[in-house]
Amino acid sequence: MRTRTTTLAICLLLAGASVGCSGDSEPKQAVAKATTTKTASPAPSPSPSPSQETFKLGDTADITLGGRKLTATVAAFRDRGISAGPGLDTEGRKWALAEVKVCNRGAEAFPVTPFAWTLAYADGVRVEPTHVSDGLPEPLYPLETQLKGGDCVRGNITYEVSLKGRAERVVYSPQDLDEPVEWAVPKA
């Protein structure tokens, strides 16, 4: 019994030490509004975190993710008057697009993909981008690419959405970001 207690105490001390030290070695993350853009609007409800700022379309977010520095912008959002190629329009559905831009402000390359961008609705629904490109407005955001230091990528990300309702936010949530960055979609 004494051996078990001693072993348990040592394990607990080691676990506590590793947890206490882990905060120093984890990459630091920060999201801030770029200083050269418009003022952000108040966060629409529901918002995932009151501490996270919700940006307006056209605002640029400065993001620090570990050793990477990048900016992200949602320049525009449309969900009216968009048609795809023949046979791609489906009954009860329509097309929406977000024009986005991501810039690498650091030296190390990193991957970008449209699948880090979703549309959020007030009822909690999230819509992921489509894999469709035929007939949709160009330029299209690349499906997957490496973004070298100092370079930017811009394009339209397309979504097939319900005719009912309108997205409330465009959400950027790359894999390593703890809390997503959001842009409010104005009411129609």
Tab-separated table of C-alpha atoms in Angstrom:
chain	number	residue	atom	x	y	z
A	1	MET	CA	0.000	0.000	0.000
A	2	ARG	CA	2.832	2.361	0.881
A	3	THR	CA	4.524	1.693	-2.494
A	4	ARG	CA	1.293	2.480	-4.333
A	5	THR	CA	0.835	5.735	-2.408
A	6	THR	CA	4.443	6.801	-3.075
A	7	THR	CA	4.138	5.877	-6.768
A	8	LEU	CA	0.837	7.764	-7.043
A	9	ALA	CA	2.344	10.838	-5.361
A	10	ILE	CA	5.343	10.821	-7.739
A	11	CYS	CA	3.060	10.454	-10.771
A	12	LEU	CA	0.887	13.351	-9.602
A	13	LEU	CA	3.944	15.555	-9.051
A	14	LEU	CA	5.304	14.731	-12.518
A	15	ALA	CA	1.917	15.358	-14.127
A	16	GLY	CA	1.616	18.700	-12.349
A	17	ALA	CA	5.123	19.699	-13.441
A	18	SER	CA	4.450	18.846	-17.066
A	19	VAL	CA	1.165	20.770	-17.072
A	20	GLY	CA	2.787	23.737	-15.380
A	21	CYS	CA	5.572	23.835	-17.960
A	22	SER	CA	3.422	23.212	-21.017
A	23	GLY	CA	2.113	26.789	-21.156
A	24	ASP	CA	5.621	28.131	-21.821
A	25	SER	CA	6.298	25.955	-24.863
A	26	GLU	CA	2.916	26.223	-26.618
A	27	PRO	CA	2.724	28.622	-29.566
A	28	LYS	CA	1.160	31.959	-28.777
A	29	GLN	CA	-1.931	33.117	-30.649
A	30	ALA	CA	-3.371	36.562	-31.106
A	31	VAL	CA	-5.994	38.149	-33.282
A	32	ALA	CA	-6.300	41.894	-33.643
A	33	LYS	CA	-7.847	44.304	-36.034
A	34	ALA	CA	-5.426	45.818	-38.519
A	35	THR	CA	-4.945	49.510	-37.853
A	36	THR	CA	-5.654	50.685	-41.402
A	37	THR	CA	-9.270	49.505	-41.623
A	38	LYS	CA	-12.739	50.594	-40.554
A	39	THR	CA	-14.193	50.190	-37.062
A	40	ALA	CA	-15.677	46.780	-36.286
A	41	SER	CA	-19.373	46.386	-35.606
A	42	PRO	CA	-20.711	44.928	-32.393
A	43	ALA	CA	-20.909	41.147	-32.381
A	44	PRO	CA	-24.221	39.738	-33.579
A	45	SER	CA	-25.929	37.185	-31.380
A	46	PRO	CA	-25.093	34.390	-30.867
A	47	SER	CA	-21.345	34.889	-30.881
A	48	PRO	CA	-18.943	32.199	-29.741
A	49	SER	CA	-17.048	34.441	-27.355
A	50	PRO	CA	-17.692	37.957	-26.106
A	51	SER	CA	-13.914	38.507	-25.929
A	52	GLN	CA	-13.467	37.954	-29.680
A	53	GLU	CA	-14.141	40.938	-31.925
A	54	THR	CA	-16.485	40.519	-34.901
A	55	PHE	CA	-15.272	42.439	-37.932
A	56	LYS	CA	-17.212	44.220	-40.659
A	57	LEU	CA	-16.826	43.262	-44.313
A	58	GLY	CA	-13.654	44.925	-45.588
A	59	ASP	CA	-11.928	44.878	-42.185
A	60	THR	CA	-8.566	43.130	-41.950
A	61	ALA	CA	-7.652	40.923	-38.992
A	62	ASP	CA	-4.010	40.604	-37.919
A	63	ILE	CA	-3.480	37.034	-36.735
A	64	THR	CA	-0.464	35.635	-34.903
A	65	LEU	CA	-0.477	31.871	-34.789
A	66	GLY	CA	2.596	30.384	-33.173
A	67	GLY	CA	5.492	31.741	-35.223
A	68	ARG	CA	3.257	32.657	-38.175
A	69	LYS	CA	1.924	36.129	-38.847
A	70	LEU	CA	-0.908	36.595	-41.304
A	71	THR	CA	-3.780	38.861	-42.187
A	72	ALA	CA	-7.253	37.806	-43.274
A	73	THR	CA	-9.998	39.880	-44.870
A	74	VAL	CA	-13.530	39.227	-46.061
A	75	ALA	CA	-13.954	41.872	-48.760
A	76	ALA	CA	-17.499	40.993	-49.863
A	77	PHE	CA	-20.411	38.596	-49.433
A	78	ARG	CA	-23.180	37.875	-51.944
A	79	ASP	CA	-26.072	35.436	-51.917
A	80	ARG	CA	-28.251	36.840	-54.691
A	81	GLY	CA	-28.024	36.628	-58.465
A	82	ILE	CA	-25.305	33.969	-58.581
A	83	SER	CA	-25.835	31.104	-60.987
A	84	ALA	CA	-23.583	28.171	-61.703
A	85	GLY	CA	-22.990	26.169	-64.842
A	86	PRO	CA	-25.698	24.044	-66.485
A	87	GLY	CA	-27.215	21.454	-64.159
A	88	LEU	CA	-25.605	22.886	-60.988
A	89	ASP	CA	-28.549	24.949	-59.751
A	90	THR	CA	-30.779	22.806	-57.513
A	91	GLU	CA	-34.349	23.400	-56.407
A	92	GLY	CA	-34.674	25.052	-53.006
A	93	ARG	CA	-31.000	26.056	-52.986
A	94	LYS	CA	-28.987	29.064	-54.100
A	95	TRP	CA	-25.340	30.026	-54.355
A	96	ALA	CA	-23.496	32.354	-51.982
A	97	LEU	CA	-19.930	33.557	-52.147
A	98	ALA	CA	-17.441	35.254	-49.884
A	99	GLU	CA	-14.537	37.134	-51.432
A	100	VAL	CA	-11.605	36.594	-49.065
A	101	LYS	CA	-7.910	37.396	-48.897
A	102	VAL	CA	-5.143	35.915	-46.734
A	103	CYS	CA	-1.602	37.345	-46.633
A	104	ASN	CA	1.496	35.778	-45.118
A	105	ARG	CA	3.278	38.516	-43.107
A	106	GLY	CA	6.027	36.172	-41.932
A	107	ALA	CA	8.882	34.329	-43.606
A	108	GLU	CA	7.750	30.699	-43.306
A	109	ALA	CA	5.299	29.290	-45.878
A	110	PHE	CA	2.018	27.748	-44.721
A	111	PRO	CA	-0.954	26.058	-46.431
A	112	VAL	CA	-4.244	27.802	-47.201
A	113	THR	CA	-7.531	26.244	-48.239
A	114	PRO	CA	-11.121	27.447	-48.632
A	115	PHE	CA	-12.223	24.778	-46.147
A	116	ALA	CA	-11.010	26.980	-43.268
A	117	TRP	CA	-13.895	29.357	-44.172
A	118	THR	CA	-17.529	28.603	-43.246
A	119	LEU	CA	-20.824	30.476	-43.148
A	120	ALA	CA	-22.566	30.710	-39.756
A	121	TYR	CA	-26.324	31.149	-39.335
A	122	ALA	CA	-28.218	32.480	-36.304
A	123	ASP	CA	-29.723	29.039	-35.601
A	124	GLY	CA	-26.277	27.427	-35.293
A	125	VAL	CA	-26.075	25.965	-38.800
A	126	ARG	CA	-22.605	26.060	-40.397
A	127	VAL	CA	-22.169	25.693	-44.150
A	128	GLU	CA	-18.878	24.524	-45.628
A	129	PRO	CA	-17.603	25.567	-49.070
A	130	THR	CA	-18.498	23.526	-52.130
A	131	HIS	CA	-16.131	21.639	-54.390
A	132	VAL	CA	-17.857	23.133	-57.457
A	133	SER	CA	-16.155	25.675	-59.700
A	134	ASP	CA	-17.835	25.429	-63.133
A	135	GLY	CA	-19.677	28.602	-64.033
A	136	LEU	CA	-19.263	30.323	-60.654
A	137	PRO	CA	-17.829	33.852	-60.438
A	138	GLU	CA	-14.053	34.048	-60.718
A	139	PRO	CA	-11.440	34.411	-59.387
A	140	LEU	CA	-11.957	31.314	-57.272
A	141	TYR	CA	-9.972	30.835	-54.068
A	142	PRO	CA	-7.451	28.010	-54.615
A	143	LEU	CA	-8.466	24.588	-53.369
A	144	GLU	CA	-5.107	24.077	-51.653
A	145	THR	CA	-1.872	26.020	-51.966
A	146	GLN	CA	1.240	27.020	-50.025
A	147	LEU	CA	1.511	30.714	-49.231
A	148	LYS	CA	5.150	31.816	-49.082
A	149	GLY	CA	6.361	34.707	-46.946
A	150	GLY	CA	5.161	38.103	-48.152
A	151	ASP	CA	2.617	36.614	-50.572
A	152	CYS	CA	-1.199	36.878	-50.614
A	153	VAL	CA	-4.028	34.804	-52.027
A	154	ARG	CA	-7.464	36.220	-52.892
A	155	GLY	CA	-10.578	34.749	-54.440
A	156	ASN	CA	-14.226	33.790	-54.155
A	157	ILE	CA	-15.252	30.906	-51.945
A	158	THR	CA	-18.593	29.438	-52.989
A	159	TYR	CA	-21.323	27.851	-50.875
A	160	GLU	CA	-24.571	26.120	-51.790
A	161	VAL	CA	-27.137	27.370	-49.263
A	162	SER	CA	-30.860	27.197	-48.588
A	163	LEU	CA	-33.173	29.750	-50.186
A	164	LYS	CA	-34.492	30.427	-46.674
A	165	GLY	CA	-32.464	32.545	-44.300
A	166	ARG	CA	-29.199	34.392	-44.721
A	167	ALA	CA	-25.765	33.750	-43.274
A	168	GLU	CA	-25.019	35.885	-40.248
A	169	ARG	CA	-21.214	35.587	-40.231
A	170	VAL	CA	-18.281	34.459	-42.354
A	171	VAL	CA	-16.001	32.429	-40.082
A	172	TYR	CA	-12.256	31.830	-40.580
A	173	SER	CA	-11.009	28.906	-38.537
A	174	PRO	CA	-7.718	27.423	-39.754
A	175	GLN	CA	-6.701	24.187	-38.078
A	176	ASP	CA	-4.278	25.617	-35.464
A	177	LEU	CA	-6.344	28.665	-34.444
A	178	ASP	CA	-7.973	28.240	-31.014
A	179	GLU	CA	-10.809	30.722	-31.577
A	180	PRO	CA	-12.231	31.538	-35.021
A	181	VAL	CA	-12.173	35.008	-36.546
A	182	GLU	CA	-15.548	36.311	-37.762
A	183	TRP	CA	-16.957	38.945	-40.103
A	184	ALA	CA	-20.596	40.055	-39.770
A	185	VAL	CA	-22.738	39.725	-42.902
A	186	PRO	CA	-25.001	42.772	-43.287
A	187	LYS	CA	-28.734	42.176	-43.455
A	188	ALA	CA	-30.103	42.058	-46.992
